[in-house]
Amino acid sequence: MSDTSAFVTTALLEEKALTPDGAARARAIAAERGIELDEALIGIEGITAEKIAITRATLAEVPFVRLSDYTIEVANARLLPRSLAERHRVFPLFVIGQVATVAMVDPLDLLLLDRVRQSLQCELEPVVCDAPALGDLISRAYSMALEEGEGEAATETQAESLVSGEEPIVAAVNQILAQAVAENASDVHISPDEHELQLRFRIDGDLHRRPGPPKSTHTGLVQRVKVMARMDLTQSRLPQDGKFRFTARNKAVDVRASVLPTIHGENVVLRLLATGAAIKGFAELGLAPEAAARIERLIAHPHGMLLVTGPTGSGKTTTLYTALKRLNTPDVNVMTIEDPVEIRLPMVRHVQVHSDAGMTFAGTLRAVLRQDPDVVLVGEIRDEETARTALQAALTGHLVLSTLHTNDAAGAIPRLRDLGCAAFAINAGLLGVLAQRLVARACQACALPCTPSEATLAKFGVSQGESGFVQGAGCAMCGGQGSKGRLAVLELLEVTREVRTLIDQGAGSDRLRAAAIRGGMRPMWLDGLDKARRGQVTLDDLAKAVVAAPEDLADPELTGTLRRAA
């Protein structure tokens, strides 16, 4: 245990940010795991890596720097040996004249300051950064310092890459993809601007900037992606799409690549696709046991149609594949029709549509129906022909799973009518509609009780003073975000007798929604409110994702039903 760690602990105790019990727990964890005390403190009583860094900066009387607030030039890696930076967690952020601003975890380490001063041959201004953020910067900077002649750091990186048979550009692409996998990113954006190359990861629905390689590597990175995705290397004026498989952390990841010409060069977006192994069960999606049981009951039907609705990025495909994995047994012939195929499951026959070649959703579905399927997943119902063919398949002995773009579950029925499906066919073939959104999951390591604003409480019909709501403080486990992962909030409309009557009458979505609620459908906002009351999501994040409750509560016919359900 270092003296500075002890000083930090004492300071936290004195400002009552840490209790003696918390300090004792941290000491036990540090002893058990063989780590520093300040590292063991992270996550205890809401203490974050940033809080520790700020406390250490205060004790040392040096500035605290939040790395996410600055654009750091990763080429500075050439100024300091990689071994020194990694071993002692130190990095030169800025060099102006004969003064270097150096990021450190422990600015009271005078021996380290001397070594860095000798290496840089200039005066130092130490600043404190939180350890995980600084470690991430160092890892990225030395992996991306690729240009020839960039001194010792670049030489080390190139040597390490060439030992494993990888050229620097290859190593850079591999590093970007490996880091994206490690951070559970869904997309990687490599975007050229006039003077720099931006690297961003989409994590839990939001884009986060990451230190990227220099602009001079842009052409090489694009060409490497094109090679991997089997694109035309000679074409740079037209959009191109492709796919490839990448192995990271001993698991294969399917990647869909898109290259688009812009005024500053070709923009690259890589979609990291989920694998069959990543598909778990309905509980992992965040479904309550009662909701999961209702969906299980619907997909147990030998024939009929189940639709999942929601905007792009709402997790529809994951939900459908969760159902598909449940149904995928050796005695069931399961087939999918998708554009593109995003997830692969063993025993399932995946079919990719090719509209340019005349292989449309509707035409492919007709061909698939001649393959004796029991279950058919149609990636998306986009047009009248596909809608009518899919519904006809549901009426002729097949279980059909598919998606639509509608705002809520009830809106799917008028949408099917707009797509030319007759009321009698909808009544006979439709089993139910699941509408969903994804909401950030509150980090359970740093979630603290909170009181939402009056406006937010009123939006969900919640009275003042109700407890149980949380807000993530930010910690090392969630990268300071306060949230980690996402879960689904949903509503499930089952086609009851009353709903069928309204379908025959050509009723609109408002009347269908009211009937579904009377028949037992819990609206999406109410499902989300349940999760907020259990501390799984924050009420503010929920408010961004779902329609306000008063629109339902304002209906006198539904008020009693909803209040009983709540």
mmCIF file of C-alpha atoms in Angstrom, residues 52-414:
data_model
loop_
_atom_site.group_PDB
_atom_site.id
_atom_site.type_symbol
_atom_site.label_atom_id
_atom_site.label_comp_id
_atom_site.label_asym_id
_atom_site.label_seq_id
_atom_site.Cartn_x
_atom_site.Cartn_y
_atom_site.Cartn_z
ATOM 1 C CA ILE A 52 -10.002 9.718 -6.000
ATOM 2 C CA ALA A 53 -8.054 11.635 -8.640
ATOM 3 C CA ILE A 54 -9.574 14.963 -7.566
ATOM 4 C CA THR A 55 -8.731 14.220 -3.936
ATOM 5 C CA ARG A 56 -5.155 13.309 -4.867
ATOM 6 C CA ALA A 57 -4.838 16.515 -6.929
ATOM 7 C CA THR A 58 -6.057 18.576 -3.973
ATOM 8 C CA LEU A 59 -3.544 16.946 -1.633
ATOM 9 C CA ALA A 60 -0.675 17.519 -4.092
ATOM 10 C CA GLU A 61 -1.888 21.037 -4.954
ATOM 11 C CA VAL A 62 -1.793 20.363 -8.702
ATOM 12 C CA PRO A 63 -4.631 20.622 -11.263
ATOM 13 C CA PHE A 64 -7.046 17.780 -11.991
ATOM 14 C CA VAL A 65 -7.648 17.179 -15.718
ATOM 15 C CA ARG A 66 -10.628 15.287 -17.119
ATOM 16 C CA LEU A 67 -9.207 13.705 -20.278
ATOM 17 C CA SER A 68 -12.593 13.528 -22.010
ATOM 18 C CA ASP A 69 -12.669 17.343 -22.061
ATOM 19 C CA TYR A 70 -9.599 17.559 -24.308
ATOM 20 C CA THR A 71 -8.440 16.322 -27.674
ATOM 21 C CA ILE A 72 -5.127 14.658 -26.917
ATOM 22 C CA GLU A 73 -2.515 14.303 -29.647
ATOM 23 C CA VAL A 74 -1.654 10.599 -29.541
ATOM 24 C CA ALA A 75 1.510 11.334 -31.519
ATOM 25 C CA ASN A 76 2.962 12.578 -28.208
ATOM 26 C CA ALA A 77 3.641 8.914 -27.545
ATOM 27 C CA ARG A 78 6.855 9.395 -29.529
ATOM 28 C CA LEU A 79 8.189 11.617 -26.750
ATOM 29 C CA LEU A 80 8.218 9.012 -23.978
ATOM 30 C CA PRO A 81 9.234 5.328 -23.936
ATOM 31 C CA ARG A 82 6.238 3.051 -23.898
ATOM 32 C CA SER A 83 7.623 0.958 -21.054
ATOM 33 C CA LEU A 84 7.932 4.039 -18.836
ATOM 34 C CA ALA A 85 4.437 5.313 -19.683
ATOM 35 C CA GLU A 86 2.711 1.984 -19.106
ATOM 36 C CA ARG A 87 4.591 0.952 -15.976
ATOM 37 C CA HIS A 88 4.214 4.257 -14.161
ATOM 38 C CA ARG A 89 0.970 5.566 -15.737
ATOM 39 C CA VAL A 90 2.322 8.831 -17.120
ATOM 40 C CA PHE A 91 1.769 10.570 -20.472
ATOM 41 C CA PRO A 92 2.732 13.950 -22.004
ATOM 42 C CA LEU A 93 -0.552 15.665 -22.843
ATOM 43 C CA PHE A 94 0.747 18.951 -24.251
ATOM 44 C CA VAL A 95 4.176 20.382 -24.983
ATOM 45 C CA ILE A 96 4.350 24.159 -25.345
ATOM 46 C CA GLY A 97 7.807 25.591 -25.761
ATOM 47 C CA GLN A 98 10.054 24.069 -23.117
ATOM 48 C CA VAL A 99 7.222 23.025 -20.788
ATOM 49 C CA ALA A 100 5.357 19.697 -20.945
ATOM 50 C CA THR A 101 1.998 19.152 -19.264
ATOM 51 C CA VAL A 102 2.253 15.573 -18.002
ATOM 52 C CA ALA A 103 -0.703 13.468 -16.887
ATOM 53 C CA MET A 104 0.006 11.310 -13.834
ATOM 54 C CA VAL A 105 -1.822 9.268 -11.262
ATOM 55 C CA ASP A 106 0.562 10.205 -8.450
ATOM 56 C CA PRO A 107 2.229 13.649 -8.816
ATOM 57 C CA LEU A 108 4.024 13.173 -5.487
ATOM 58 C CA ASP A 109 6.242 10.479 -7.016
ATOM 59 C CA LEU A 110 9.361 12.677 -7.256
ATOM 60 C CA LEU A 111 11.596 9.931 -8.648
ATOM 61 C CA LEU A 112 9.174 9.410 -11.510
ATOM 62 C CA LEU A 113 9.072 13.146 -12.195
ATOM 63 C CA ASP A 114 12.857 13.151 -12.486
ATOM 64 C CA ARG A 115 12.831 10.235 -14.943
ATOM 65 C CA VAL A 116 10.174 11.885 -17.106
ATOM 66 C CA ARG A 117 12.037 15.227 -17.015
ATOM 67 C CA GLN A 118 15.233 13.521 -18.212
ATOM 68 C CA SER A 119 13.376 11.709 -20.976
ATOM 69 C CA LEU A 120 11.528 14.787 -22.269
ATOM 70 C CA GLN A 121 14.428 17.179 -21.680
ATOM 71 C CA CYS A 122 12.109 19.989 -20.571
ATOM 72 C CA GLU A 123 10.327 21.380 -17.561
ATOM 73 C CA LEU A 124 7.200 19.607 -16.313
ATOM 74 C CA GLU A 125 3.764 20.727 -15.185
ATOM 75 C CA PRO A 126 2.180 17.629 -13.613
ATOM 76 C CA VAL A 127 -1.594 17.204 -13.611
ATOM 77 C CA VAL A 128 -3.682 14.410 -12.117
ATOM 78 C CA CYS A 129 -6.046 12.212 -14.146
ATOM 79 C CA ASP A 130 -8.166 9.289 -13.038
ATOM 80 C CA ALA A 131 -6.296 6.028 -13.449
ATOM 81 C CA PRO A 132 -8.659 4.105 -15.799
ATOM 82 C CA ALA A 133 -8.941 7.021 -18.235
ATOM 83 C CA LEU A 134 -5.183 7.550 -18.258
ATOM 84 C CA GLY A 135 -4.509 3.853 -18.756
ATOM 85 C CA ASP A 136 -6.930 3.802 -21.689
ATOM 86 C CA LEU A 137 -5.218 6.834 -23.263
ATOM 87 C CA ILE A 138 -1.775 5.272 -22.921
ATOM 88 C CA SER A 139 -2.932 1.986 -24.450
ATOM 89 C CA ARG A 140 -4.515 3.710 -27.428
ATOM 90 C CA ALA A 141 -1.726 6.227 -27.979
ATOM 91 C CA TYR A 142 1.046 3.646 -28.193
ATOM 92 C CA SER A 143 -1.043 1.322 -30.331
ATOM 93 C CA MET A 144 -1.770 4.105 -32.819
ATOM 94 C CA ALA A 145 1.592 5.888 -33.030
ATOM 95 C CA LEU A 146 2.184 4.388 -36.454
ATOM 96 C CA GLU A 147 4.099 6.800 -38.635
ATOM 97 C CA GLU A 148 7.685 5.923 -39.425
ATOM 98 C CA GLY A 149 10.309 7.935 -37.628
ATOM 99 C CA GLU A 150 8.165 8.696 -34.602
ATOM 100 C CA GLY A 151 10.983 7.878 -32.245
ATOM 101 C CA GLU A 152 11.252 5.144 -29.676
ATOM 102 C CA ALA A 153 7.501 4.800 -29.057
ATOM 103 C CA ALA A 154 6.714 4.251 -32.695
ATOM 104 C CA THR A 155 9.646 1.897 -33.085
ATOM 105 C CA GLU A 156 8.429 -0.201 -30.156
ATOM 106 C CA THR A 157 4.880 -0.348 -31.511
ATOM 107 C CA GLN A 158 6.042 -1.307 -34.984
ATOM 108 C CA ALA A 159 8.402 -3.925 -33.605
ATOM 109 C CA GLU A 160 5.655 -5.484 -31.505
ATOM 110 C CA SER A 161 3.313 -5.511 -34.516
ATOM 111 C CA LEU A 162 5.862 -6.996 -36.881
ATOM 112 C CA VAL A 163 6.774 -9.748 -34.420
ATOM 113 C CA SER A 164 3.235 -11.048 -34.773
ATOM 114 C CA GLY A 165 3.289 -10.673 -38.517
ATOM 115 C CA GLU A 166 1.153 -7.509 -38.660
ATOM 116 C CA GLU A 167 1.977 -4.307 -40.535
ATOM 117 C CA PRO A 168 1.284 -1.070 -38.619
ATOM 118 C CA ILE A 169 -1.996 -0.285 -40.422
ATOM 119 C CA VAL A 170 -3.198 -3.846 -39.866
ATOM 120 C CA ALA A 171 -2.286 -3.527 -36.203
ATOM 121 C CA ALA A 172 -4.195 -0.234 -35.961
ATOM 122 C CA VAL A 173 -7.399 -1.677 -37.396
ATOM 123 C CA ASN A 174 -7.098 -4.715 -35.148
ATOM 124 C CA GLN A 175 -6.524 -2.484 -32.123
ATOM 125 C CA ILE A 176 -9.592 -0.362 -32.934
ATOM 126 C CA LEU A 177 -11.798 -3.424 -33.366
ATOM 127 C CA ALA A 178 -10.442 -5.161 -30.271
ATOM 128 C CA GLN A 179 -11.060 -2.055 -28.180
ATOM 129 C CA ALA A 180 -14.580 -1.725 -29.578
ATOM 130 C CA VAL A 181 -15.316 -5.332 -28.625
ATOM 131 C CA ALA A 182 -13.849 -4.795 -25.149
ATOM 132 C CA GLU A 183 -16.111 -1.769 -24.619
ATOM 133 C CA ASN A 184 -19.209 -3.571 -25.965
ATOM 134 C CA ALA A 185 -19.564 -1.021 -28.764
ATOM 135 C CA SER A 186 -22.179 -1.657 -31.431
ATOM 136 C CA ASP A 187 -20.574 0.600 -34.071
ATOM 137 C CA VAL A 188 -17.190 2.094 -34.871
ATOM 138 C CA HIS A 189 -17.024 5.427 -36.739
ATOM 139 C CA ILE A 190 -13.761 6.410 -38.482
ATOM 140 C CA SER A 191 -14.481 9.915 -39.758
ATOM 141 C CA PRO A 192 -12.040 12.238 -41.569
ATOM 142 C CA ASP A 193 -12.215 15.978 -40.942
ATOM 143 C CA GLU A 194 -10.073 18.605 -42.627
ATOM 144 C CA HIS A 195 -7.158 18.294 -40.228
ATOM 145 C CA GLU A 196 -7.815 15.229 -38.088
ATOM 146 C CA LEU A 197 -9.254 11.747 -38.073
ATOM 147 C CA GLN A 198 -12.035 11.177 -35.560
ATOM 148 C CA LEU A 199 -12.614 7.808 -33.922
ATOM 149 C CA ARG A 200 -15.924 7.239 -32.137
ATOM 150 C CA PHE A 201 -17.622 4.197 -30.598
ATOM 151 C CA ARG A 202 -21.377 3.831 -30.202
ATOM 152 C CA ILE A 203 -21.923 2.356 -26.755
ATOM 153 C CA ASP A 204 -25.401 1.821 -25.295
ATOM 154 C CA GLY A 205 -26.881 3.973 -28.062
ATOM 155 C CA ASP A 206 -24.590 7.019 -27.674
ATOM 156 C CA LEU A 207 -21.443 7.992 -29.575
ATOM 157 C CA HIS A 208 -18.267 8.423 -27.507
ATOM 158 C CA ARG A 209 -15.086 9.906 -28.892
ATOM 159 C CA ARG A 210 -11.862 7.955 -28.502
ATOM 160 C CA PRO A 211 -8.252 8.938 -29.212
ATOM 161 C CA GLY A 212 -7.631 7.964 -32.805
ATOM 162 C CA PRO A 213 -4.710 7.465 -35.187
ATOM 163 C CA PRO A 214 -3.193 10.437 -37.070
ATOM 164 C CA LYS A 215 -4.902 11.809 -40.172
ATOM 165 C CA SER A 216 -1.991 10.573 -42.289
ATOM 166 C CA THR A 217 -3.082 6.967 -41.679
ATOM 167 C CA HIS A 218 -6.612 7.515 -43.020
ATOM 168 C CA THR A 219 -6.064 6.182 -46.525
ATOM 169 C CA GLY A 220 -4.300 3.096 -45.213
ATOM 170 C CA LEU A 221 -7.056 2.383 -42.679
ATOM 171 C CA VAL A 222 -9.766 2.659 -45.353
ATOM 172 C CA GLN A 223 -7.856 0.379 -47.707
ATOM 173 C CA ARG A 224 -7.394 -2.184 -44.928
ATOM 174 C CA VAL A 225 -11.131 -2.188 -44.192
ATOM 175 C CA LYS A 226 -11.864 -2.603 -47.900
ATOM 176 C CA VAL A 227 -9.519 -5.585 -48.090
ATOM 177 C CA MET A 228 -11.162 -7.212 -45.079
ATOM 178 C CA ALA A 229 -14.689 -6.554 -46.404
ATOM 179 C CA ARG A 230 -13.841 -7.558 -50.002
ATOM 180 C CA MET A 231 -14.651 -4.192 -51.478
ATOM 181 C CA ASP A 232 -13.278 -2.632 -54.674
ATOM 182 C CA LEU A 233 -9.937 -1.086 -53.732
ATOM 183 C CA THR A 234 -9.870 1.076 -56.854
ATOM 184 C CA GLN A 235 -13.249 2.722 -56.165
ATOM 185 C CA SER A 236 -13.321 5.757 -53.878
ATOM 186 C CA ARG A 237 -16.156 7.819 -55.385
ATOM 187 C CA LEU A 238 -19.090 5.523 -54.693
ATOM 188 C CA PRO A 239 -20.496 4.031 -51.457
ATOM 189 C CA GLN A 240 -19.526 0.438 -50.766
ATOM 190 C CA ASP A 241 -20.737 -2.190 -48.323
ATOM 191 C CA GLY A 242 -19.204 -5.436 -47.198
ATOM 192 C CA LYS A 243 -18.717 -7.728 -44.239
ATOM 193 C CA PHE A 244 -16.027 -9.771 -42.565
ATOM 194 C CA ARG A 245 -15.368 -11.789 -39.428
ATOM 195 C CA PHE A 246 -12.905 -10.646 -36.770
ATOM 196 C CA THR A 247 -11.605 -12.579 -33.775
ATOM 197 C CA ALA A 248 -11.181 -10.737 -30.476
ATOM 198 C CA ARG A 249 -10.797 -12.179 -26.991
ATOM 199 C CA ASN A 250 -11.051 -15.674 -28.456
ATOM 200 C CA LYS A 251 -14.489 -15.056 -29.921
ATOM 201 C CA ALA A 252 -15.560 -14.404 -33.490
ATOM 202 C CA VAL A 253 -17.325 -11.119 -34.214
ATOM 203 C CA ASP A 254 -19.146 -10.487 -37.486
ATOM 204 C CA VAL A 255 -18.595 -6.964 -38.783
ATOM 205 C CA ARG A 256 -20.664 -5.126 -41.396
ATOM 206 C CA ALA A 257 -18.638 -2.391 -43.095
ATOM 207 C CA SER A 258 -19.931 0.708 -44.872
ATOM 208 C CA VAL A 259 -17.684 3.167 -46.715
ATOM 209 C CA LEU A 260 -19.101 6.502 -47.903
ATOM 210 C CA PRO A 261 -17.238 9.265 -49.807
ATOM 211 C CA THR A 262 -17.300 12.700 -48.102
ATOM 212 C CA ILE A 263 -15.620 16.002 -48.914
ATOM 213 C CA HIS A 264 -12.720 15.129 -46.589
ATOM 214 C CA GLY A 265 -12.321 11.513 -47.670
ATOM 215 C CA GLU A 266 -14.079 8.190 -47.203
ATOM 216 C CA ASN A 267 -16.061 7.772 -43.988
ATOM 217 C CA VAL A 268 -16.073 4.286 -42.463
ATOM 218 C CA VAL A 269 -18.725 2.815 -40.187
ATOM 219 C CA LEU A 270 -18.285 -0.697 -38.823
ATOM 220 C CA ARG A 271 -21.289 -2.428 -37.258
ATOM 221 C CA LEU A 272 -20.301 -5.122 -34.771
ATOM 222 C CA LEU A 273 -22.989 -7.751 -34.979
ATOM 223 C CA ALA A 274 -24.141 -9.884 -32.079
ATOM 224 C CA THR A 275 -23.384 -13.599 -32.276
ATOM 225 C CA GLY A 276 -25.678 -16.458 -31.455
ATOM 226 C CA ALA A 277 -23.762 -16.957 -28.207
ATOM 227 C CA ALA A 278 -24.654 -13.382 -27.191
ATOM 228 C CA ILE A 279 -28.371 -14.176 -27.374
ATOM 229 C CA LYS A 280 -29.537 -15.208 -23.909
ATOM 230 C CA GLY A 281 -33.090 -15.360 -22.573
ATOM 231 C CA PHE A 282 -36.006 -12.978 -22.092
ATOM 232 C CA ALA A 283 -34.907 -12.229 -18.524
ATOM 233 C CA GLU A 284 -31.561 -10.870 -19.803
ATOM 234 C CA LEU A 285 -33.469 -8.454 -22.052
ATOM 235 C CA GLY A 286 -35.040 -6.970 -18.934
ATOM 236 C CA LEU A 287 -38.462 -8.595 -19.310
ATOM 237 C CA ALA A 288 -40.437 -9.143 -16.153
ATOM 238 C CA PRO A 289 -41.353 -12.810 -15.518
ATOM 239 C CA GLU A 290 -45.033 -12.150 -16.315
ATOM 240 C CA ALA A 291 -44.191 -10.486 -19.652
ATOM 241 C CA ALA A 292 -41.720 -13.255 -20.548
ATOM 242 C CA ALA A 293 -44.376 -15.879 -19.788
ATOM 243 C CA ARG A 294 -46.894 -14.141 -22.066
ATOM 244 C CA ILE A 295 -44.409 -14.063 -24.948
ATOM 245 C CA GLU A 296 -43.513 -17.715 -24.350
ATOM 246 C CA ARG A 297 -47.213 -18.521 -24.545
ATOM 247 C CA LEU A 298 -47.597 -16.708 -27.864
ATOM 248 C CA ILE A 299 -44.596 -18.303 -29.575
ATOM 249 C CA ALA A 300 -45.784 -21.718 -28.407
ATOM 250 C CA HIS A 301 -48.602 -21.438 -30.992
ATOM 251 C CA PRO A 302 -47.992 -23.722 -33.979
ATOM 252 C CA HIS A 303 -49.037 -20.973 -36.386
ATOM 253 C CA GLY A 304 -49.797 -17.278 -36.411
ATOM 254 C CA MET A 305 -47.848 -14.015 -36.528
ATOM 255 C CA LEU A 306 -45.990 -12.157 -33.776
ATOM 256 C CA LEU A 307 -44.768 -8.663 -34.643
ATOM 257 C CA VAL A 308 -42.121 -6.595 -32.850
ATOM 258 C CA THR A 309 -42.323 -2.849 -33.440
ATOM 259 C CA GLY A 310 -40.167 0.122 -32.623
ATOM 260 C CA PRO A 311 -37.750 2.579 -34.226
ATOM 261 C CA THR A 312 -34.321 1.687 -35.553
ATOM 262 C CA GLY A 313 -32.005 0.723 -32.711
ATOM 263 C CA SER A 314 -34.741 -0.350 -30.303
ATOM 264 C CA GLY A 315 -33.541 -3.952 -30.066
ATOM 265 C CA LYS A 316 -36.196 -5.573 -32.254
ATOM 266 C CA THR A 317 -33.784 -8.037 -33.874
ATOM 267 C CA THR A 318 -32.352 -9.120 -30.525
ATOM 268 C CA THR A 319 -35.849 -9.758 -29.162
ATOM 269 C CA LEU A 320 -36.828 -11.775 -32.234
ATOM 270 C CA TYR A 321 -33.666 -13.847 -32.032
ATOM 271 C CA THR A 322 -34.260 -14.475 -28.355
ATOM 272 C CA ALA A 323 -37.606 -15.973 -29.334
ATOM 273 C CA LEU A 324 -35.982 -17.825 -32.225
ATOM 274 C CA LYS A 325 -33.341 -19.351 -29.975
ATOM 275 C CA ARG A 326 -36.111 -20.562 -27.676
ATOM 276 C CA LEU A 327 -37.846 -22.246 -30.630
ATOM 277 C CA ASN A 328 -34.703 -23.611 -32.278
ATOM 278 C CA THR A 329 -34.719 -27.347 -31.588
ATOM 279 C CA PRO A 330 -33.753 -30.275 -33.851
ATOM 280 C CA ASP A 331 -37.401 -31.155 -34.502
ATOM 281 C CA VAL A 332 -38.281 -27.645 -35.758
ATOM 282 C CA ASN A 333 -37.291 -26.247 -39.165
ATOM 283 C CA VAL A 334 -36.429 -22.590 -38.571
ATOM 284 C CA MET A 335 -35.647 -20.234 -41.462
ATOM 285 C CA THR A 336 -34.919 -16.510 -41.599
ATOM 286 C CA ILE A 337 -35.124 -13.935 -44.391
ATOM 287 C CA GLU A 338 -33.049 -10.837 -43.664
ATOM 288 C CA ASP A 339 -31.312 -7.835 -45.192
ATOM 289 C CA PRO A 340 -28.634 -8.314 -44.015
ATOM 290 C CA VAL A 341 -28.279 -11.450 -41.895
ATOM 291 C CA GLU A 342 -27.002 -10.043 -38.588
ATOM 292 C CA ILE A 343 -26.969 -13.011 -36.198
ATOM 293 C CA ARG A 344 -26.235 -16.645 -36.939
ATOM 294 C CA LEU A 345 -27.699 -19.566 -35.021
ATOM 295 C CA PRO A 346 -26.811 -23.225 -35.485
ATOM 296 C CA MET A 347 -29.427 -25.335 -37.330
ATOM 297 C CA VAL A 348 -31.197 -22.167 -38.552
ATOM 298 C CA ARG A 349 -31.280 -21.614 -42.342
ATOM 299 C CA HIS A 350 -30.431 -17.936 -42.822
ATOM 300 C CA VAL A 351 -31.320 -16.396 -46.194
ATOM 301 C CA GLN A 352 -29.986 -13.047 -47.388
ATOM 302 C CA VAL A 353 -32.246 -11.060 -49.721
ATOM 303 C CA HIS A 354 -30.750 -9.398 -52.797
ATOM 304 C CA SER A 355 -33.243 -6.877 -54.128
ATOM 305 C CA ASP A 356 -30.926 -5.797 -56.949
ATOM 306 C CA ALA A 357 -30.979 -9.364 -58.250
ATOM 307 C CA GLY A 358 -34.748 -9.629 -57.868
ATOM 308 C CA MET A 359 -34.558 -11.597 -54.635
ATOM 309 C CA THR A 360 -36.964 -9.481 -52.568
ATOM 310 C CA PHE A 361 -38.465 -10.183 -49.145
ATOM 311 C CA ALA A 362 -41.773 -11.285 -50.659
ATOM 312 C CA GLY A 363 -40.229 -13.412 -53.412
ATOM 313 C CA THR A 364 -37.773 -15.032 -51.009
ATOM 314 C CA LEU A 365 -40.575 -15.719 -48.527
ATOM 315 C CA ARG A 366 -42.561 -17.559 -51.180
ATOM 316 C CA ALA A 367 -39.512 -19.671 -51.955
ATOM 317 C CA VAL A 368 -38.859 -20.351 -48.268
ATOM 318 C CA LEU A 369 -42.426 -21.544 -47.777
ATOM 319 C CA ARG A 370 -41.657 -24.330 -50.263
ATOM 320 C CA GLN A 371 -38.837 -25.483 -47.936
ATOM 321 C CA ASP A 372 -41.238 -26.946 -45.369
ATOM 322 C CA PRO A 373 -40.516 -24.461 -42.553
ATOM 323 C CA ASP A 374 -42.167 -24.527 -39.142
ATOM 324 C CA VAL A 375 -40.946 -21.081 -38.060
ATOM 325 C CA VAL A 376 -40.079 -18.189 -40.381
ATOM 326 C CA LEU A 377 -38.459 -14.926 -39.332
ATOM 327 C CA VAL A 378 -39.001 -12.115 -41.832
ATOM 328 C CA GLY A 379 -36.508 -9.383 -40.990
ATOM 329 C CA GLU A 380 -38.869 -6.525 -41.813
ATOM 330 C CA ILE A 381 -42.271 -6.041 -43.407
ATOM 331 C CA ARG A 382 -41.681 -3.112 -45.757
ATOM 332 C CA ASP A 383 -44.296 -3.376 -48.490
ATOM 333 C CA GLU A 384 -47.754 -4.678 -49.328
ATOM 334 C CA GLU A 385 -46.571 -7.857 -51.032
ATOM 335 C CA THR A 386 -44.412 -8.889 -48.072
ATOM 336 C CA ALA A 387 -47.174 -8.068 -45.562
ATOM 337 C CA ARG A 388 -49.811 -10.101 -47.391
ATOM 338 C CA THR A 389 -47.451 -13.032 -48.037
ATOM 339 C CA ALA A 390 -46.288 -13.130 -44.400
ATOM 340 C CA LEU A 391 -49.853 -13.032 -43.089
ATOM 341 C CA GLN A 392 -50.881 -15.738 -45.548
ATOM 342 C CA ALA A 393 -48.008 -17.887 -44.242
ATOM 343 C CA ALA A 394 -49.303 -17.380 -40.697
ATOM 344 C CA LEU A 395 -52.737 -18.557 -41.840
ATOM 345 C CA THR A 396 -51.410 -21.697 -43.494
ATOM 346 C CA GLY A 397 -49.658 -23.432 -40.628
ATOM 347 C CA HIS A 398 -46.469 -21.442 -40.022
ATOM 348 C CA LEU A 399 -45.308 -19.370 -37.057
ATOM 349 C CA VAL A 400 -44.128 -16.052 -38.500
ATOM 350 C CA LEU A 401 -41.992 -13.546 -36.582
ATOM 351 C CA SER A 402 -41.349 -10.118 -38.051
ATOM 352 C CA THR A 403 -40.922 -6.385 -37.422
ATOM 353 C CA LEU A 404 -42.752 -3.184 -38.317
ATOM 354 C CA HIS A 405 -41.916 0.468 -37.766
ATOM 355 C CA THR A 406 -44.735 1.867 -35.605
ATOM 356 C CA ASN A 407 -44.766 4.030 -32.491
ATOM 357 C CA ASP A 408 -46.675 1.588 -30.298
ATOM 358 C CA ALA A 409 -48.186 -1.869 -30.324
ATOM 359 C CA ALA A 410 -51.696 -0.773 -31.298
ATOM 360 C CA GLY A 411 -50.363 1.151 -34.304
ATOM 361 C CA ALA A 412 -49.259 -2.088 -35.958
ATOM 362 C CA ILE A 413 -52.841 -3.091 -36.796
ATOM 363 C CA PRO A 414 -53.747 0.035 -38.828
#
